[in-house]
XYZ file of C-alpha atoms in Angstrom:
685
model
C 70.489 195.556 166.908
C 70.353 192.198 165.203
C 73.141 189.765 165.777
C 75.052 188.805 162.636
C 74.313 185.231 161.702
C 77.160 182.831 162.221
C 78.660 181.557 158.968
C 78.377 177.848 158.567
C 80.822 176.120 156.240
C 78.870 173.723 154.113
C 80.745 170.779 152.726
C 80.010 170.587 149.038
C 78.667 167.514 147.342
C 81.227 165.740 145.186
C 78.908 166.167 142.187
C 79.767 169.859 142.276
C 83.248 168.880 141.094
C 82.127 167.009 137.981
C 83.601 169.719 135.732
C 87.014 169.132 137.266
C 88.572 167.679 134.110
C 90.921 168.844 131.397
C 89.543 171.218 128.749
C 91.466 172.440 125.728
C 92.531 176.006 126.508
C 94.530 176.927 123.390
C 94.737 176.089 119.715
C 97.726 174.623 117.934
C 98.577 173.423 114.463
C 99.811 169.905 113.784
C 100.894 167.440 116.424
C 103.964 167.253 118.642
C 104.346 163.631 117.502
C 105.204 164.825 113.974
C 107.565 167.747 114.549
C 109.681 167.726 111.382
C 111.825 169.976 109.259
C 110.870 170.652 105.638
C 107.240 170.223 106.629
C 105.712 170.894 103.193
C 107.725 168.107 101.574
C 106.941 165.695 104.431
C 103.207 166.379 104.115
C 103.461 165.809 100.362
C 105.355 162.548 100.963
C 102.612 161.305 103.268
C 99.986 162.105 100.632
C 101.909 160.093 98.043
C 102.198 157.111 100.406
C 98.480 157.258 101.146
C 97.691 157.258 97.432
C 99.991 154.269 96.922
C 98.243 152.370 99.708
C 94.785 153.070 98.301
C 95.983 151.810 94.902
C 97.618 148.695 96.345
C 94.741 147.845 98.698
C 91.502 149.026 97.092
C 88.514 148.781 99.362
C 90.585 148.704 102.558
C 89.689 151.217 105.259
C 92.145 153.597 106.890
C 91.939 151.584 110.104
C 93.087 148.498 108.197
C 95.944 150.355 106.474
C 97.476 152.197 109.434
C 100.190 149.630 110.126
C 101.138 149.392 106.455
C 101.271 153.198 106.246
C 103.713 153.310 109.150
C 105.916 150.671 107.497
C 106.076 152.721 104.302
C 106.884 155.849 106.306
C 109.699 153.980 108.029
C 111.052 152.675 104.723
C 111.020 156.201 103.282
C 112.969 157.526 106.278
C 110.010 159.612 107.479
C 109.650 157.575 110.677
C 112.529 156.415 112.848
C 112.930 153.924 115.643
C 110.775 150.890 116.271
C 107.208 151.901 117.093
C 105.412 149.686 119.594
C 102.034 150.917 118.356
C 102.341 151.530 114.635
C 98.657 152.307 114.234
C 98.794 155.083 116.831
C 101.862 156.637 115.216
C 100.200 156.451 111.795
C 97.156 158.322 113.107
C 99.314 160.975 114.770
C 101.532 161.470 111.723
C 98.572 161.969 109.394
C 96.448 164.114 111.703
C 98.052 167.236 110.208
C 96.813 166.231 106.764
C 93.260 166.123 108.091
C 93.657 169.393 109.994
C 94.847 171.186 106.840
C 92.112 169.689 104.680
C 94.583 167.742 102.532
C 92.780 164.464 103.291
C 89.444 163.465 104.766
C 89.123 161.451 107.977
C 89.679 158.232 105.982
C 93.017 159.740 104.820
C 91.843 159.923 101.208
C 93.441 162.984 99.544
C 90.986 165.818 98.927
C 90.961 168.094 95.871
C 93.454 170.298 97.688
C 95.671 167.329 98.559
C 95.696 166.165 94.951
C 96.561 169.701 93.840
C 99.505 169.843 96.252
C 100.873 166.576 94.846
C 100.657 167.895 91.268
C 102.262 171.224 92.144
C 105.243 169.725 93.971
C 105.810 166.983 91.398
C 105.764 169.514 88.551
C 108.687 171.373 90.207
C 106.922 174.554 89.153
C 108.659 177.748 90.237
C 105.933 180.079 88.993
C 104.116 182.490 91.276
C 101.199 183.640 89.153
C 98.927 184.310 92.162
C 98.369 187.878 93.300
C 100.494 187.376 96.418
C 103.451 186.148 94.306
C 103.722 183.086 96.511
C 105.201 179.822 95.316
C 102.414 177.469 94.158
C 102.635 175.126 97.141
C 102.766 178.071 99.572
C 99.648 179.538 97.947
C 97.823 176.241 98.547
C 98.772 176.285 102.228
C 97.854 179.980 102.432
C 94.339 179.330 101.149
C 93.879 176.371 103.496
C 95.067 178.296 106.544
C 92.657 181.107 105.663
C 89.801 178.569 105.651
C 90.896 176.588 108.722
C 88.532 176.584 111.691
C 89.672 174.953 114.906
C 86.298 173.306 115.490
C 87.043 171.135 112.438
C 89.335 169.258 114.849
C 86.600 167.716 116.986
C 84.611 168.461 120.112
C 87.644 169.631 122.097
C 87.594 172.801 120.010
C 83.836 173.424 119.961
C 84.232 176.707 121.886
C 86.833 178.094 119.449
C 84.858 180.416 117.167
C 87.705 181.939 115.175
C 89.910 181.147 112.236
C 93.328 181.413 113.910
C 95.385 182.355 110.849
C 93.025 185.214 110.038
C 93.175 186.452 113.616
C 96.978 186.361 113.522
C 96.974 188.439 110.328
C 94.530 190.841 111.957
C 96.758 191.205 115.023
C 99.878 191.688 112.896
C 98.153 194.523 111.042
C 96.849 196.186 114.210
C 100.003 195.701 116.282
C 102.571 195.864 113.411
C 104.340 192.778 114.806
C 104.060 190.004 117.362
C 107.026 188.986 119.479
C 107.702 185.298 119.927
C 106.518 185.654 123.551
C 103.236 187.213 122.425
C 102.741 184.592 119.742
C 103.472 181.870 122.287
C 101.531 182.911 125.388
C 98.830 185.350 124.259
C 97.572 184.659 120.744
C 96.796 180.893 120.942
C 94.390 181.447 123.851
C 91.922 183.386 121.679
C 88.668 181.482 121.208
C 86.474 184.293 119.879
C 86.830 187.628 118.101
C 85.972 189.389 121.361
C 88.831 187.586 123.100
C 91.151 188.518 120.237
C 90.391 192.204 120.802
C 90.919 191.763 124.543
C 94.224 190.030 123.808
C 95.376 192.959 121.675
C 94.768 195.185 124.703
C 96.667 192.747 126.931
C 99.618 192.683 124.515
C 99.769 196.488 124.569
C 99.910 196.379 128.374
C 102.570 193.670 128.202
C 104.707 195.840 125.935
C 104.275 198.781 128.294
C 105.460 196.671 131.234
C 102.036 196.772 132.931
C 101.256 193.068 132.545
C 103.275 189.869 132.849
C 102.767 186.572 131.072
C 102.078 184.871 134.403
C 99.385 187.362 135.419
C 97.751 187.143 131.992
C 97.647 183.349 132.068
C 96.368 183.287 135.635
C 93.525 185.562 134.600
C 92.574 183.118 131.856
C 92.736 180.154 134.239
C 90.551 181.943 136.785
C 87.793 182.287 134.165
C 87.563 178.573 133.307
C 84.933 176.520 135.133
C 87.051 173.378 135.405
C 89.795 175.248 137.266
C 87.237 176.999 139.484
C 85.856 173.575 140.366
C 89.323 172.147 141.021
C 90.310 175.045 143.293
C 87.014 174.716 145.155
C 87.750 171.012 145.666
C 91.261 171.776 146.924
C 90.013 174.387 149.401
C 87.019 172.490 150.755
C 87.827 168.791 150.660
C 90.302 166.628 152.531
C 92.965 166.168 149.859
C 95.283 163.928 151.835
C 96.601 161.388 149.299
C 98.669 161.677 146.153
C 95.797 160.291 144.095
C 93.308 162.851 145.425
C 95.847 165.628 145.036
C 96.512 164.664 141.420
C 92.871 165.419 140.628
C 93.495 169.149 141.047
C 96.228 168.909 138.409
C 93.591 168.359 135.677
C 96.252 166.621 133.610
C 95.830 165.658 129.968
C 97.831 162.463 130.395
C 96.218 161.147 133.553
C 96.638 161.610 137.284
C 99.984 159.872 137.757
C 101.890 162.796 136.200
C 100.509 165.164 138.851
C 101.028 163.036 141.955
C 104.519 164.494 142.434
C 102.970 167.852 143.368
C 101.373 166.268 146.435
C 104.838 165.593 147.817
C 106.176 169.024 146.865
C 103.162 170.671 148.533
C 103.531 168.669 151.721
C 107.280 169.191 151.876
C 106.769 172.963 151.793
C 104.295 172.621 154.664
C 106.852 170.549 156.559
C 109.455 173.279 156.090
C 107.012 175.950 157.271
C 106.386 174.036 160.499
C 110.024 173.231 161.340
C 111.320 174.555 164.647
C 114.978 173.481 164.553
C 117.825 173.930 162.081
C 118.185 170.177 161.807
C 114.524 169.766 160.892
C 114.690 172.635 158.384
C 117.753 171.095 156.757
C 115.993 167.744 156.451
C 112.872 169.415 155.017
C 114.912 171.228 152.365
C 116.682 168.020 151.404
C 113.294 166.337 151.034
C 111.968 169.191 148.886
C 115.008 169.128 146.617
C 114.626 165.379 146.262
C 110.995 165.770 145.175
C 111.790 168.585 142.704
C 114.320 166.354 140.985
C 111.511 163.901 140.222
C 109.612 166.450 138.084
C 110.086 165.084 134.567
C 109.556 168.230 132.505
C 112.782 170.254 132.606
C 111.182 173.682 132.158
C 108.492 173.006 134.758
C 111.199 171.872 137.171
C 113.184 175.078 136.549
C 110.150 177.259 137.217
C 109.421 175.512 140.522
C 113.061 175.920 141.481
C 112.877 179.655 140.676
C 109.739 180.060 142.764
C 111.132 178.232 145.770
C 114.882 178.889 145.640
C 115.160 181.940 143.396
C 117.228 180.101 140.777
C 116.545 177.654 137.959
C 119.592 175.658 139.009
C 119.232 173.762 142.253
C 121.867 174.809 144.799
C 124.132 172.510 146.791
C 124.888 174.615 149.880
C 122.644 173.765 152.856
C 122.568 177.202 154.460
C 122.143 178.870 151.091
C 119.152 176.667 150.260
C 117.500 177.285 153.637
C 117.989 181.020 153.306
C 116.621 181.045 149.739
C 113.551 179.032 150.739
C 112.936 181.320 153.710
C 112.773 184.254 151.305
C 110.397 182.599 148.852
C 107.145 184.512 148.383
C 104.943 181.432 148.526
C 106.686 179.941 151.586
C 106.030 183.153 153.520
C 102.255 182.695 153.147
C 100.893 181.322 156.436
C 97.146 181.464 155.767
C 96.116 177.971 154.647
C 93.567 178.933 151.979
C 95.779 181.679 150.588
C 98.704 179.279 150.431
C 96.606 176.636 148.682
C 95.324 179.202 146.199
C 98.784 180.463 145.304
C 100.156 176.935 145.028
C 97.229 175.942 142.799
C 97.631 178.827 140.381
C 101.398 178.521 140.178
C 100.998 174.820 139.426
C 98.682 175.532 136.496
C 100.337 178.665 135.134
C 103.579 176.694 135.069
C 101.907 173.825 133.195
C 100.270 176.215 130.715
C 103.612 177.874 129.999
C 105.199 174.480 129.307
C 102.341 173.486 126.987
C 102.399 176.783 125.092
C 106.184 176.613 124.777
C 105.801 173.157 123.284
C 103.254 174.359 120.744
C 105.090 177.492 119.594
C 107.569 175.649 117.419
C 104.749 173.714 115.745
C 102.652 176.822 115.165
C 105.638 178.623 113.686
C 106.326 175.742 111.292
C 102.731 175.629 110.067
C 102.435 179.409 109.719
C 105.677 179.340 107.724
C 104.026 177.043 105.170
C 102.097 180.061 103.879
C 105.290 182.097 103.308
C 103.394 185.236 104.307
C 104.896 185.781 107.767
C 108.542 186.678 108.355
C 110.104 185.278 111.530
C 113.261 187.184 112.393
C 114.907 188.841 115.383
C 112.378 187.346 117.797
C 109.402 188.857 115.971
C 106.757 187.837 113.471
C 105.756 190.377 110.811
C 103.778 190.236 107.602
C 105.830 190.212 104.427
C 105.418 193.214 102.118
C 102.834 191.930 99.644
C 100.691 190.028 102.181
C 100.613 193.126 104.384
C 99.497 195.297 101.480
C 97.011 192.638 100.433
C 95.181 192.527 103.772
C 95.607 196.107 105.030
C 92.643 197.623 103.109
C 90.225 194.998 104.469
C 91.643 194.536 107.968
C 88.285 194.875 109.752
C 86.709 192.146 107.628
C 89.208 189.626 108.992
C 87.389 189.672 112.343
C 83.887 189.755 110.907
C 82.308 186.445 111.918
C 79.236 187.011 109.749
C 81.291 186.582 106.565
C 84.175 184.447 107.825
C 82.295 181.844 109.866
C 79.665 180.218 107.664
C 77.837 176.912 107.310
C 79.697 176.254 104.037
C 83.155 176.293 105.613
C 83.397 172.568 106.307
C 82.119 171.619 102.848
C 84.560 173.980 101.139
C 87.591 173.077 103.235
C 88.884 170.238 101.073
C 87.937 171.855 97.758
C 90.456 173.596 95.517
C 88.541 176.851 95.167
C 89.622 180.225 93.856
C 90.356 182.479 96.778
C 87.877 185.133 95.609
C 85.107 182.524 95.599
C 85.647 181.923 99.308
C 86.399 185.518 100.288
C 84.852 187.938 97.735
C 86.100 190.937 99.719
C 89.806 190.184 99.132
C 91.847 192.256 96.674
C 91.741 190.971 93.104
C 93.443 193.815 91.208
C 97.194 194.341 90.810
C 96.550 198.106 90.597
C 94.759 198.121 93.958
C 97.567 196.061 95.451
C 100.224 198.495 94.160
C 98.318 201.438 95.642
C 98.173 199.640 98.977
C 101.940 199.029 98.862
C 102.513 202.711 98.098
C 100.334 203.686 101.082
C 102.216 201.418 103.477
C 105.700 201.987 102.064
C 106.305 205.638 101.042
C 109.633 204.776 99.361
C 107.845 202.602 96.779
C 107.587 204.187 93.308
C 104.099 203.171 92.174
C 105.081 203.575 88.505
C 107.449 200.593 88.835
C 106.526 196.926 89.212
C 105.807 195.893 92.793
C 107.934 192.768 92.290
C 110.997 194.954 91.664
C 110.457 196.832 94.933
C 109.888 193.614 96.887
C 113.009 192.046 95.359
C 115.098 195.016 96.452
C 113.770 194.757 100.005
C 114.511 191.029 100.035
C 118.114 191.711 98.999
C 118.372 194.220 101.866
C 117.092 191.592 104.293
C 119.498 188.997 102.939
C 122.410 191.376 103.413
C 121.270 191.835 107.013
C 121.349 188.042 107.454
C 124.861 188.014 105.984
C 125.911 190.732 108.399
C 124.549 188.656 111.278
C 125.552 185.099 110.307
C 128.485 185.479 107.895
C 130.994 187.505 109.825
C 134.631 186.512 109.068
C 134.839 184.386 112.211
C 131.510 182.724 111.321
C 132.753 181.785 107.849
C 135.962 180.393 109.317
C 133.937 178.302 111.747
C 131.601 177.096 109.001
C 134.481 175.842 106.893
C 135.649 173.833 109.899
C 132.154 172.536 110.683
C 131.500 171.356 107.139
C 134.943 169.784 106.735
C 134.497 167.842 109.981
C 130.717 167.396 109.531
C 129.906 169.009 112.847
C 126.216 169.005 111.948
C 125.063 170.074 115.413
C 127.095 173.297 115.204
C 125.763 174.015 111.724
C 122.170 173.465 112.825
C 122.714 175.662 115.877
C 124.102 178.509 113.763
C 121.051 178.310 111.470
C 118.576 177.452 114.216
C 115.550 178.994 112.446
C 116.295 177.026 109.278
C 114.178 174.032 108.250
C 116.620 172.633 105.687
C 118.890 169.615 105.795
C 122.630 170.029 106.322
C 123.489 169.415 102.607
C 120.984 172.111 101.615
C 122.424 174.526 104.183
C 125.843 173.755 102.668
C 124.575 174.892 99.251
C 123.171 178.056 100.795
C 126.411 178.862 102.609
C 128.509 178.263 99.487
C 126.207 180.520 97.467
C 126.491 183.333 100.008
C 130.284 182.995 100.115
C 130.413 183.126 96.303
C 128.168 186.202 96.399
C 130.688 187.861 98.721
C 133.602 186.792 96.492
C 131.684 188.441 93.629
C 131.597 191.659 95.674
C 127.781 191.491 95.847
C 127.583 192.545 92.190
C 125.437 189.588 91.149
C 121.823 188.806 91.985
C 122.152 186.131 94.635
C 118.377 185.665 95.030
C 118.062 184.940 91.326
C 121.091 182.662 91.537
C 119.627 180.389 94.188
C 117.553 177.658 92.577
C 117.198 175.929 95.912
C 114.005 177.262 97.443
C 114.302 179.921 100.115
C 111.607 180.382 102.707
C 110.045 183.734 103.484
C 112.875 184.358 105.987
C 115.412 183.971 103.128
C 116.821 180.801 104.647
C 117.106 177.547 102.656
C 114.105 175.269 102.644
C 114.454 172.484 100.064
C 117.018 171.241 97.567
C 117.010 172.404 93.953
C 114.448 170.621 91.813
C 115.720 167.691 89.752
C 117.277 168.538 86.417
C 118.433 171.985 87.506
C 121.771 173.354 88.596
C 122.036 174.132 92.258
C 123.068 177.764 91.850
C 123.426 179.932 88.734
C 125.227 183.283 88.931
C 124.811 185.646 85.968
C 127.682 188.053 85.461
C 126.679 191.089 83.422
C 128.883 194.176 83.130
C 131.209 192.768 85.771
C 134.510 194.712 85.688
C 136.515 193.762 82.553
C 135.098 190.241 82.227
C 132.898 189.043 79.364
C 129.222 188.492 80.120
C 128.760 184.885 81.180
C 126.956 182.527 83.551
C 128.469 180.369 86.278
C 126.819 177.154 87.427
C 127.861 176.492 91.006
C 127.404 172.773 91.669
C 127.650 171.970 95.378
C 127.751 168.664 97.269
C 128.724 167.062 100.552
C 128.879 163.569 99.023
C 132.199 161.724 99.102
C 134.023 158.829 97.387
C 131.752 156.225 95.793
C 128.563 158.212 96.347
C 130.203 161.251 94.755
C 131.071 159.253 91.633
C 127.560 157.878 91.417
C 125.668 161.067 92.213
C 127.722 163.905 90.750
C 129.760 162.968 87.670
C 126.848 162.612 85.262
C 124.503 165.327 86.646
C 127.157 168.080 86.727
C 128.130 167.425 83.110
C 124.495 167.168 82.034
C 123.497 170.392 83.789
C 126.307 172.341 82.153
C 125.910 170.741 78.726
C 122.180 171.369 78.591
C 122.654 174.909 79.874
C 125.192 175.688 77.140
C 122.898 174.326 74.433
C 119.536 175.556 75.706
C 120.233 178.791 77.589
C 123.648 180.441 77.221
C 126.721 179.238 75.347
C 128.916 181.491 77.499
C 128.848 179.476 80.708
C 130.999 177.172 82.807
C 130.664 175.227 86.060
C 132.462 175.221 89.396
C 132.121 171.990 91.364
C 132.418 172.643 95.124
C 132.801 169.769 97.561
C 134.253 168.983 100.941
C 136.318 166.230 99.325
C 136.779 165.461 95.596
C 137.270 161.882 94.415
C 140.183 161.271 91.996
C 137.933 159.643 89.406
C 135.617 162.647 89.533
C 138.641 164.885 88.864
C 139.610 162.777 85.864
C 136.077 162.678 84.488
C 135.606 166.448 84.722
C 138.998 167.134 83.117
C 138.214 164.811 80.207
C 135.027 166.785 79.536
C 137.248 169.524 78.114
C 137.702 167.503 74.937
C 134.486 165.463 74.974
C 131.408 166.670 73.068
C 128.030 166.765 74.808
C 124.812 165.986 72.913
C 121.283 167.059 73.746
C 118.293 166.400 71.451
C 120.409 166.367 68.321
C 122.452 169.421 69.232
C 125.962 169.340 70.650
C 128.603 171.447 72.291
C 132.340 170.769 72.013
C 133.887 170.517 75.462
C 132.744 171.488 78.935
C 134.619 173.772 81.307
C 134.251 172.319 84.815
C 136.474 173.673 87.607
C 136.568 171.451 90.721
C 137.296 173.088 94.080
C 137.435 171.584 97.542
C 136.891 173.535 100.756
C 140.632 173.946 101.313
C 140.911 175.910 98.067
C 137.783 177.932 98.769
C 138.965 178.767 102.271
C 142.224 180.063 100.797
C 140.272 182.260 98.392
C 138.357 183.745 101.318
C 141.428 184.138 103.542
C 143.353 185.891 100.785
C 140.334 188.086 99.980
C 140.514 187.172 96.285
C 137.680 188.656 94.255
C 135.917 187.064 91.306
C 137.731 188.780 88.445
C 141.052 187.377 89.712
C 139.474 183.947 90.161
C 138.132 183.987 86.619
C 141.634 184.617 85.284
C 143.041 181.751 87.401
C 140.343 179.384 86.162
C 140.983 180.349 82.534
C 144.726 179.830 82.812
C 144.380 176.468 84.552
C 141.636 175.260 82.187
C 143.699 176.070 79.067
C 146.710 174.127 80.363
C 147.681 171.058 78.333
C 147.685 168.601 81.234
C 144.736 166.197 80.786
C 145.258 163.832 83.713
C 142.633 165.197 86.112
C 144.492 164.316 89.292
C 147.838 165.768 88.171
C 146.093 168.828 86.686
C 144.247 169.496 89.961
C 147.165 168.830 92.328
C 149.847 170.545 90.270
C 148.471 173.082 87.809
C 145.391 174.382 89.639
C 147.026 174.052 93.041
C 150.044 176.013 91.820
C 147.792 178.892 90.785
C 146.193 178.948 94.228
C 149.555 178.829 95.966
C 150.360 182.086 94.221
C 147.149 183.788 95.344
C 147.391 187.259 96.721
C 144.374 189.438 97.531
């Protein structure tokens, strides 16, 4: 019988670790350095600034103009603070324009970029495209369909998919994607094959047979750079912080990973302690090192692993006991311990990175207005779902979706059917697809009518969730005191500014006062996103909100222009007196002579009150035509809150407005404080 040969451990040459460097493991849209609300408008604003610069400095290169671009961004309020490296910030801010094909590498607007400028500046509200998307959303939709990640440089050379198409494909196959799935699973797909594997992993995750951590570890185990790093850790003498940092494969350099050397060694110290005093000292040292971890989420995850809680404990005995029970601390085999430490280190870092990217990806996907983000899930909106469902398999067909012409076509404003001939072109085919997916749809009726009804249902669900009586009471308080943080927290998925949210809230409250008998979606001129939350302010020259009352109880048919503002004092006089009168006057002459305006504000300036009251007897002229007198009813939040508290409906309000308006008092301040206030003091629901 032959003797088994003795295994000899061969120390590996350091050249075997040459792959031990960071490699991009996921895709993301945009850049964390330009994480902004109202993204579409900000991208448009950057395009305009770039055009201005090219006009002002013809012949100058992008490298020469970067500092000037940053200065213009700062002046426009699109950049804050005092950048130490303006050129770097300028490159980061504009990288999204390049990624979306809105500019070339020299930051010169492409055909698509020029088209976006024209569409936004025209304030067009039309949606003539087959998906019924707003014009700017349709531009972003087409660009996201065309976007390949390898357009973003060599870091993405292994990514052989178009991410937006793969997301649509997954949404059709899986019906929805949770925020967790969209964060930790989907962005790791590099190929169509991996996308199909990921669908299988998501199904296991939903069934409770797979965790995020196990899934990510499996991905890490497959990458050569991590294999090399683990091999280095297991076979070399890694006895300094600098050497240890090499296994961290950090994007930002080794210094960010040196802290893990001290955490690792402190765990080893604890494992070797023989006395209570030594164990206590080791725990104190470990806690001290954990506090030095800069990323809050990474720190919490290490604390959970070691002490069973995200919050570091203060009790000595409690900490020792918790550390004793830690799974990783119980491992005594050196190589096994190193392996587990290594993978936890990297899974934790991947989770933090993917968490950071989710918000960005969500913002960029929202530009297309095809995906609804609500209740922790992403789903396709009705028409986009019907649009893609018949050709779902073609979305993952690389032979037609991954061509040599992609890069050349990316910046061109092409018809969608020219790029993807297989997509639906017929309204009839689209209606049939809707009927197949949604059995309650009557195919004999316009699809837009069905979609509108579903949108109203969704809006009423939002109202049920965010506009409960106690919510409305709180919102009145927040707006009166300008507690902007509370407002933003209540509408945390909303991209709009606080003044725009104020308009939205006032419109919803007026919809409730009107007993939901008016079309609130039609009333809102401020743009709503696909989630039916406010996105941007009403286009210039339009009223904020227009409610059309038809067949409402015993009232005559009429329109109500709801003009809403958070401006106060001097700015209110400058910004509101003329526009409110102009909006109403032009509306009476051009659209409907049976209309009046309600001016809603947190505070109403006395001169604004006087101006609006005088409009009762002042004619308004527009292109040679005139109207005699304007009915403008000013209301502050105190009055509106009383209306809500007393549960006063619109027909009673209309009567109050009529009586107050027809009163003979013409001093605006006295009329408001005495006559109108007296009517409200007598309010009963």
